[in-house]
Amino acid sequence: MKRILIVGSLGQLGSEIAISLRDIYGKEQVVLTDIRDDVNLALIESGPFYKLDCTDGPALASIVQRHAIDTIYHLAAILSATAEKNPQRAWHINMNGLLTTLEVAREYRCAVFTPSSIGAFGPSTPKLFTPQDTIQRPTSIYGVTKVAGELLCDYYYHKYDVDTRGVRFPGIISHMTKPGGGTTDYAVEIYYDALERHHYDCPLAPDTYLDMMYMPDAVKAAIQIMEADPAKLRHRNAFNVAAMSFCPEEQAAYIRTHIPDFTIGYQIDPLKQAIANSWPDSLEDYAARVEWGWKPTYDLASMTTDMLAKLRERMHGG
Ligand code: SER
């Protein structure tokens, strides 16, 4: 039986991975932690929860020991646009937070899942069907921490035999917890504004292509890779995973099939646009498919239908 701890369990990814893991393994087997304890009280109260600063090694170690944890999902991170406004803080949280988890994992023999990102690539990376193994010279501090994180996790595997695994997530679209401070947040916000105002002002240009994924696929990837047969994993910490690639103009067109009077305007945020321009348009994910059976379920059409239905339910008190 797995005994899992999540670092950063109240964020966009953590809050949904937590629910799925508790459904699969049981509530008492999945211990949640987060720097906050004043949001999502329903999740906090659904099983063991600790308020935790992800850079506090002794506090993390004592929870891991108390609950005999064998697997840690390390999801605490500052996203790309926020990171650019305070690079030193982003480095501290993203790197020292990860190092803290890896050290505790080394001491208590835990497996570790950490997400990397499309942000781990840069302007010199091939932009279309970006290969698994290619040039990684990111220009954002977020990307710098993601590449360093991939390498650090590989290092802990080779040096200390810590069972580290991870994927490079694209922008993640979800309706339960909003993302915060990412370049790809627009692709979530657009659905809220489409329903509330029938209009969205987009911070990225109409033809900015980026890889995206619907949350159920992201949760599936995070759980599936930790269940994968280690003998088949050649890459471990930085699997490209792709589901769909689109630009704001295309997303707006799909929304219009549900909300015909929906309009989109463009108020470019230069910081976000520069970050988006430095990232690939679309990733190639053959290694993940072959090594652990990755296969996404949702495309832009089915995601749009589901997102709008789920948000409508919520707005009407469902
Ligand atoms: N969604 C993230 C961001 O925009 C990318 O991994 O920062």
CSV table of C-alpha atoms and ligand atoms in Angstrom, one decimal:
chain,number,residue,atom,x,y,z
A,1,MET,CA,0.0,0.0,0.0
A,2,LYS,CA,1.3,3.4,-0.9
A,3,ARG,CA,1.5,6.2,1.7
A,4,ILE,CA,1.7,9.5,-0.1
A,5,LEU,CA,2.5,13.0,0.9
A,6,ILE,CA,1.8,16.0,-1.3
A,7,VAL,CA,3.8,19.2,-1.0
A,8,GLY,CA,1.7,22.1,-2.4
A,9,SER,CA,-1.6,20.3,-2.3
A,10,LEU,CA,-3.9,23.3,-2.5
A,11,GLY,CA,-2.6,24.7,-5.9
A,12,GLN,CA,-4.2,24.1,-9.3
A,13,LEU,CA,-2.5,20.7,-9.8
A,14,GLY,CA,-2.2,19.6,-6.2
A,15,SER,CA,-5.9,20.1,-5.3
A,16,GLU,CA,-7.0,17.7,-8.1
A,17,ILE,CA,-4.2,15.2,-7.7
A,18,ALA,CA,-5.0,15.0,-4.0
A,19,ILE,CA,-8.6,14.1,-4.7
A,20,SER,CA,-7.7,11.4,-7.2
A,21,LEU,CA,-5.0,9.9,-4.9
A,22,ARG,CA,-7.4,9.9,-1.9
A,23,ASP,CA,-10.0,8.1,-4.1
A,24,ILE,CA,-7.5,5.5,-5.2
A,25,TYR,CA,-5.4,4.9,-2.0
A,26,GLY,CA,-7.8,6.0,0.8
A,27,LYS,CA,-8.0,9.3,2.6
A,28,GLU,CA,-5.7,8.4,5.5
A,29,GLN,CA,-3.0,7.2,3.1
A,30,VAL,CA,-2.7,10.6,1.4
A,31,VAL,CA,-1.2,13.3,3.6
A,32,LEU,CA,-1.7,16.9,2.3
A,33,THR,CA,0.6,19.9,3.0
A,34,ASP,CA,0.5,23.5,1.8
A,35,ILE,CA,1.9,26.9,2.8
A,36,ARG,CA,-1.7,28.0,3.1
A,37,ASP,CA,-4.5,26.6,5.3
A,38,ASP,CA,-7.3,29.1,4.5
A,39,VAL,CA,-8.5,27.9,1.1
A,40,ASN,CA,-10.4,24.8,0.0
A,41,LEU,CA,-11.4,23.8,3.5
A,42,ALA,CA,-13.4,20.8,2.2
A,43,LEU,CA,-10.2,19.3,0.9
A,44,ILE,CA,-8.2,20.2,4.0
A,45,GLU,CA,-10.8,18.5,6.2
A,46,SER,CA,-11.1,15.4,4.1
A,47,GLY,CA,-8.0,13.7,5.6
A,48,PRO,CA,-4.6,14.5,7.2
A,49,PHE,CA,-3.4,18.0,6.4
A,50,TYR,CA,-0.4,20.0,7.7
A,51,LYS,CA,0.5,23.6,7.1
A,52,LEU,CA,4.1,23.4,5.7
A,53,ASP,CA,6.7,25.7,4.2
A,54,CYS,CA,8.2,23.6,1.5
A,55,THR,CA,11.7,24.7,2.4
A,56,ASP,CA,11.4,23.5,6.0
A,57,GLY,CA,13.2,20.2,6.0
A,58,PRO,CA,12.8,19.2,9.6
A,59,ALA,CA,9.1,19.8,9.5
A,60,LEU,CA,8.7,17.8,6.3
A,61,ALA,CA,10.9,15.0,7.7
A,62,SER,CA,8.8,14.7,10.9
A,63,ILE,CA,5.5,14.4,8.9
A,64,VAL,CA,7.1,11.8,6.6
A,65,GLN,CA,8.3,9.8,9.6
A,66,ARG,CA,5.0,10.1,11.5
A,67,HIS,CA,2.9,8.8,8.5
A,68,ALA,CA,5.5,6.3,7.2
A,69,ILE,CA,5.4,8.1,3.8
A,70,ASP,CA,6.9,6.2,0.8
A,71,THR,CA,6.0,8.6,-2.0
A,72,ILE,CA,6.2,12.4,-2.2
A,73,TYR,CA,4.4,14.5,-4.9
A,74,HIS,CA,6.4,17.8,-4.9
A,75,LEU,CA,4.1,20.3,-6.5
A,76,ALA,CA,5.0,23.6,-4.8
A,77,ALA,CA,6.4,26.1,-7.3
A,78,ILE,CA,6.2,29.7,-8.4
A,79,LEU,CA,4.9,29.9,-12.0
A,80,SER,CA,6.5,31.7,-14.9
A,81,ALA,CA,5.0,35.2,-14.9
A,82,THR,CA,5.2,35.6,-11.1
A,83,ALA,CA,8.7,34.2,-11.1
A,84,GLU,CA,9.9,36.8,-13.5
A,85,LYS,CA,8.8,39.6,-11.1
A,86,ASN,CA,10.9,38.2,-8.3
A,87,PRO,CA,13.5,35.8,-9.7
A,88,GLN,CA,15.4,35.4,-6.4
A,89,ARG,CA,12.3,34.3,-4.6
A,90,ALA,CA,11.4,32.0,-7.5
A,91,TRP,CA,14.8,30.4,-7.3
A,92,HIS,CA,14.5,30.0,-3.5
A,93,ILE,CA,11.0,28.3,-3.6
A,94,ASN,CA,11.5,26.3,-6.7
A,95,MET,CA,15.0,25.0,-6.0
A,96,ASN,CA,15.3,25.0,-2.3
A,97,GLY,CA,11.8,23.5,-2.0
A,98,LEU,CA,12.7,20.7,-4.3
A,99,LEU,CA,16.1,20.1,-2.7
A,100,THR,CA,14.3,19.9,0.7
A,101,THR,CA,12.0,17.2,-0.6
A,102,LEU,CA,14.8,15.3,-2.3
A,103,GLU,CA,16.9,15.3,0.9
A,104,VAL,CA,14.0,14.0,3.0
A,105,ALA,CA,13.3,11.4,0.3
A,106,ARG,CA,16.9,10.3,0.4
A,107,GLU,CA,16.8,9.9,4.2
A,108,TYR,CA,13.5,8.1,4.4
A,109,ARG,CA,13.7,6.2,1.0
A,110,CYS,CA,10.7,7.8,-0.6
A,111,ALA,CA,9.9,8.0,-4.4
A,112,VAL,CA,9.4,11.5,-5.7
A,113,PHE,CA,7.2,13.0,-8.4
A,114,THR,CA,8.1,16.5,-9.6
A,115,PRO,CA,6.6,18.3,-12.6
A,116,SER,CA,8.9,20.0,-15.1
A,117,SER,CA,7.3,22.1,-17.8
A,118,ILE,CA,7.3,23.3,-21.4
A,119,GLY,CA,9.1,26.2,-19.7
A,120,ALA,CA,12.3,24.1,-19.5
A,121,PHE,CA,12.8,24.9,-23.2
A,122,GLY,CA,14.0,28.2,-24.7
A,123,PRO,CA,14.2,30.1,-28.0
A,124,SER,CA,17.0,27.9,-29.4
A,125,THR,CA,14.9,24.8,-28.9
A,126,PRO,CA,13.2,23.4,-32.0
A,127,LYS,CA,9.7,24.9,-31.8
A,128,LEU,CA,7.6,22.3,-33.6
A,129,PHE,CA,7.3,18.7,-32.3
A,130,THR,CA,10.0,19.5,-29.8
A,131,PRO,CA,11.9,16.3,-29.2
A,132,GLN,CA,12.3,14.6,-25.8
A,133,ASP,CA,16.1,15.2,-25.8
A,134,THR,CA,17.0,18.5,-27.3
A,135,ILE,CA,18.5,22.0,-26.6
A,136,GLN,CA,17.4,23.4,-23.3
A,137,ARG,CA,18.5,27.0,-22.9
A,138,PRO,CA,15.4,28.7,-21.3
A,139,THR,CA,15.5,32.5,-20.9
A,140,SER,CA,12.9,32.7,-18.0
A,141,ILE,CA,13.9,32.1,-14.4
A,142,TYR,CA,11.1,29.7,-14.1
A,143,GLY,CA,12.6,27.7,-17.0
A,144,VAL,CA,16.1,27.9,-15.4
A,145,THR,CA,14.6,26.3,-12.2
A,146,LYS,CA,12.8,23.7,-14.2
A,147,VAL,CA,15.9,22.6,-16.1
A,148,ALA,CA,18.0,22.6,-12.9
A,149,GLY,CA,15.2,20.6,-11.2
A,150,GLU,CA,15.2,18.0,-13.9
A,151,LEU,CA,18.9,17.6,-13.6
A,152,LEU,CA,18.8,17.6,-9.8
A,153,CYS,CA,16.2,14.8,-9.8
A,154,ASP,CA,18.3,12.8,-12.2
A,155,TYR,CA,21.3,13.4,-10.0
A,156,TYR,CA,19.5,12.1,-6.9
A,157,TYR,CA,18.5,9.0,-8.8
A,158,HIS,CA,22.0,8.2,-10.1
A,159,LYS,CA,23.9,9.3,-7.0
A,160,TYR,CA,21.5,8.2,-4.2
A,161,ASP,CA,19.1,5.8,-5.9
A,162,VAL,CA,16.1,8.0,-5.0
A,163,ASP,CA,13.2,6.9,-7.3
A,164,THR,CA,12.6,10.3,-8.9
A,165,ARG,CA,10.1,10.6,-11.8
A,166,GLY,CA,8.5,13.5,-13.6
A,167,VAL,CA,6.9,14.9,-16.7
A,168,ARG,CA,7.2,18.2,-18.6
A,169,PHE,CA,3.6,19.6,-18.3
A,170,PRO,CA,2.2,22.0,-20.8
A,171,GLY,CA,-0.3,24.7,-19.7
A,172,ILE,CA,-3.0,23.0,-17.6
A,173,ILE,CA,-6.6,23.8,-18.0
A,174,SER,CA,-9.0,23.1,-15.1
A,175,HIS,CA,-12.2,24.3,-13.4
A,176,MET,CA,-11.7,23.4,-9.8
A,177,THR,CA,-8.7,25.6,-8.7
A,178,LYS,CA,-7.5,28.6,-10.7
A,179,PRO,CA,-3.8,28.7,-11.7
A,180,GLY,CA,-1.8,31.6,-10.4
A,181,GLY,CA,0.9,33.6,-12.1
A,182,GLY,CA,1.5,31.4,-15.2
A,183,THR,CA,1.9,32.4,-18.8
A,184,THR,CA,-0.7,29.8,-19.8
A,185,ASP,CA,-3.4,31.0,-17.3
A,186,TYR,CA,-5.2,32.8,-20.1
A,187,ALA,CA,-6.4,29.5,-21.5
A,188,VAL,CA,-8.3,28.9,-18.2
A,189,GLU,CA,-9.5,32.5,-17.7
A,190,ILE,CA,-11.0,32.6,-21.2
A,191,TYR,CA,-13.7,30.0,-20.2
A,192,TYR,CA,-14.8,32.0,-17.1
A,193,ASP,CA,-15.1,35.2,-19.0
A,194,ALA,CA,-16.8,33.5,-21.9
A,195,LEU,CA,-19.6,32.5,-19.6
A,196,GLU,CA,-19.7,35.6,-17.4
A,197,ARG,CA,-19.2,38.4,-20.0
A,198,HIS,CA,-19.2,36.7,-23.4
A,199,HIS,CA,-15.9,38.5,-24.0
A,200,TYR,CA,-12.3,38.0,-23.1
A,201,ASP,CA,-9.3,40.3,-23.2
A,202,CYS,CA,-6.3,38.0,-23.9
A,203,PRO,CA,-2.8,38.8,-22.8
A,204,LEU,CA,-1.2,36.8,-25.6
A,205,ALA,CA,-1.4,37.5,-29.3
A,206,PRO,CA,-4.0,35.6,-31.4
A,207,ASP,CA,-1.5,33.3,-33.1
A,208,THR,CA,0.6,32.3,-30.1
A,209,TYR,CA,0.7,28.5,-30.1
A,210,LEU,CA,1.4,26.7,-26.9
A,211,ASP,CA,0.9,23.1,-25.7
A,212,MET,CA,-2.0,22.6,-23.3
A,213,MET,CA,-3.6,19.8,-21.4
A,214,TYR,CA,-6.9,19.2,-19.6
A,215,MET,CA,-6.6,18.5,-15.9
A,216,PRO,CA,-8.0,14.9,-16.0
A,217,ASP,CA,-5.1,14.0,-18.4
A,218,ALA,CA,-2.6,15.8,-16.2
A,219,VAL,CA,-3.7,13.9,-13.1
A,220,LYS,CA,-3.6,10.7,-15.1
A,221,ALA,CA,0.0,11.4,-16.2
A,222,ALA,CA,1.1,12.2,-12.6
A,223,ILE,CA,-0.4,9.0,-11.2
A,224,GLN,CA,0.5,6.7,-14.1
A,225,ILE,CA,4.2,7.6,-14.2
A,226,MET,CA,4.5,6.8,-10.5
A,227,GLU,CA,2.9,3.4,-11.1
A,228,ALA,CA,5.1,2.6,-14.1
A,229,ASP,CA,7.5,-0.3,-14.2
A,230,PRO,CA,10.9,1.3,-13.3
A,231,ALA,CA,12.7,-1.2,-15.5
A,232,LYS,CA,11.1,0.5,-18.6
A,233,LEU,CA,11.9,4.1,-17.7
A,234,ARG,CA,14.9,5.5,-19.6
A,235,HIS,CA,14.2,9.2,-19.0
A,236,ARG,CA,12.6,9.3,-15.5
A,237,ASN,CA,12.4,13.0,-14.7
A,238,ALA,CA,11.5,15.0,-17.8
A,239,PHE,CA,9.1,13.1,-20.0
A,240,ASN,CA,7.5,15.3,-22.7
A,241,VAL,CA,3.7,14.8,-22.4
A,242,ALA,CA,1.5,16.4,-25.0
A,243,ALA,CA,-2.3,16.5,-25.5
A,244,MET,CA,-3.1,19.5,-27.7
A,245,SER,CA,-1.5,22.6,-29.1
A,246,PHE,CA,-3.6,25.7,-30.0
A,247,CYS,CA,-3.5,29.5,-30.1
A,248,PRO,CA,-6.0,32.0,-28.5
A,249,GLU,CA,-7.8,32.6,-31.8
A,250,GLU,CA,-8.5,28.9,-32.2
A,251,GLN,CA,-9.6,28.4,-28.6
A,252,ALA,CA,-12.0,31.4,-29.1
A,253,ALA,CA,-13.4,29.7,-32.3
A,254,TYR,CA,-14.2,26.5,-30.3
A,255,ILE,CA,-15.8,28.5,-27.6
A,256,ARG,CA,-18.0,30.2,-30.2
A,257,THR,CA,-19.5,26.9,-31.2
A,258,HIS,CA,-21.1,26.9,-27.7
A,259,ILE,CA,-21.5,30.7,-27.1
A,260,PRO,CA,-22.0,32.2,-30.6
A,261,ASP,CA,-21.8,35.8,-29.5
A,262,PHE,CA,-18.4,35.3,-27.7
A,263,THR,CA,-15.8,37.9,-28.7
A,264,ILE,CA,-12.1,38.1,-27.9
A,265,GLY,CA,-9.9,41.2,-27.8
A,266,TYR,CA,-6.1,41.4,-27.3
A,267,GLN,CA,-4.4,43.4,-24.6
A,268,ILE,CA,-0.9,42.0,-24.9
A,269,ASP,CA,1.1,41.6,-21.7
A,270,PRO,CA,4.7,42.1,-22.9
A,271,LEU,CA,6.1,39.9,-20.1
A,272,LYS,CA,3.8,37.0,-20.8
A,273,GLN,CA,4.2,37.3,-24.5
A,274,ALA,CA,8.0,37.2,-24.3
A,275,ILE,CA,7.8,34.1,-22.2
A,276,ALA,CA,5.3,32.4,-24.5
A,277,ASN,CA,7.4,33.3,-27.5
A,278,SER,CA,10.4,31.6,-26.0
A,279,TRP,CA,8.5,28.3,-25.5
A,280,PRO,CA,7.8,25.5,-28.0
A,281,ASP,CA,4.6,25.5,-30.1
A,282,SER,CA,4.1,21.8,-29.7
A,283,LEU,CA,6.0,18.9,-28.0
A,284,GLU,CA,6.6,15.4,-29.3
A,285,ASP,CA,5.9,12.8,-26.6
A,286,TYR,CA,7.0,9.4,-28.1
A,287,ALA,CA,9.2,8.5,-25.1
A,288,ALA,CA,6.3,8.8,-22.6
A,289,ARG,CA,4.0,6.8,-24.9
A,290,VAL,CA,6.6,4.0,-25.3
A,291,GLU,CA,8.1,3.9,-21.8
A,292,TRP,CA,5.0,4.1,-19.7
A,293,GLY,CA,1.9,4.1,-21.9
A,294,TRP,CA,1.0,7.8,-21.9
A,295,LYS,CA,-2.1,8.6,-24.0
A,296,PRO,CA,-4.2,11.7,-23.5
A,297,THR,CA,-8.0,11.6,-23.6
A,298,TYR,CA,-9.0,15.2,-24.3
A,299,ASP,CA,-8.5,17.5,-27.3
A,300,LEU,CA,-9.5,21.1,-27.6
A,301,ALA,CA,-13.1,20.3,-28.7
A,302,SER,CA,-13.9,17.8,-25.9
A,303,MET,CA,-12.1,19.9,-23.3
A,304,THR,CA,-14.0,23.0,-24.3
A,305,THR,CA,-17.4,21.2,-24.1
A,306,ASP,CA,-16.5,19.7,-20.6
A,307,MET,CA,-15.0,23.0,-19.2
A,308,LEU,CA,-18.0,25.0,-20.2
A,309,ALA,CA,-20.5,22.4,-18.9
A,310,LYS,CA,-18.6,22.1,-15.5
A,311,LEU,CA,-18.3,25.9,-15.1
A,312,ARG,CA,-22.0,26.4,-15.9
A,313,GLU,CA,-23.0,23.8,-13.3
A,314,ARG,CA,-20.9,25.6,-10.7
A,315,MET,CA,-22.4,29.0,-11.7
A,316,HIS,CA,-25.9,27.6,-11.3
A,317,GLY,CA,-25.1,26.2,-7.9
A,318,GLY,CA,-24.5,22.7,-9.1
B,1,SER,N1,1.7,26.8,-16.8
B,1,SER,C1,3.0,27.2,-16.5
B,1,SER,C2,3.2,28.6,-16.6
B,1,SER,O1,2.6,29.2,-17.4
B,1,SER,C3,4.0,26.5,-17.5
B,1,SER,O2,4.4,25.3,-17.0
B,1,SER,O3,4.0,29.1,-15.9
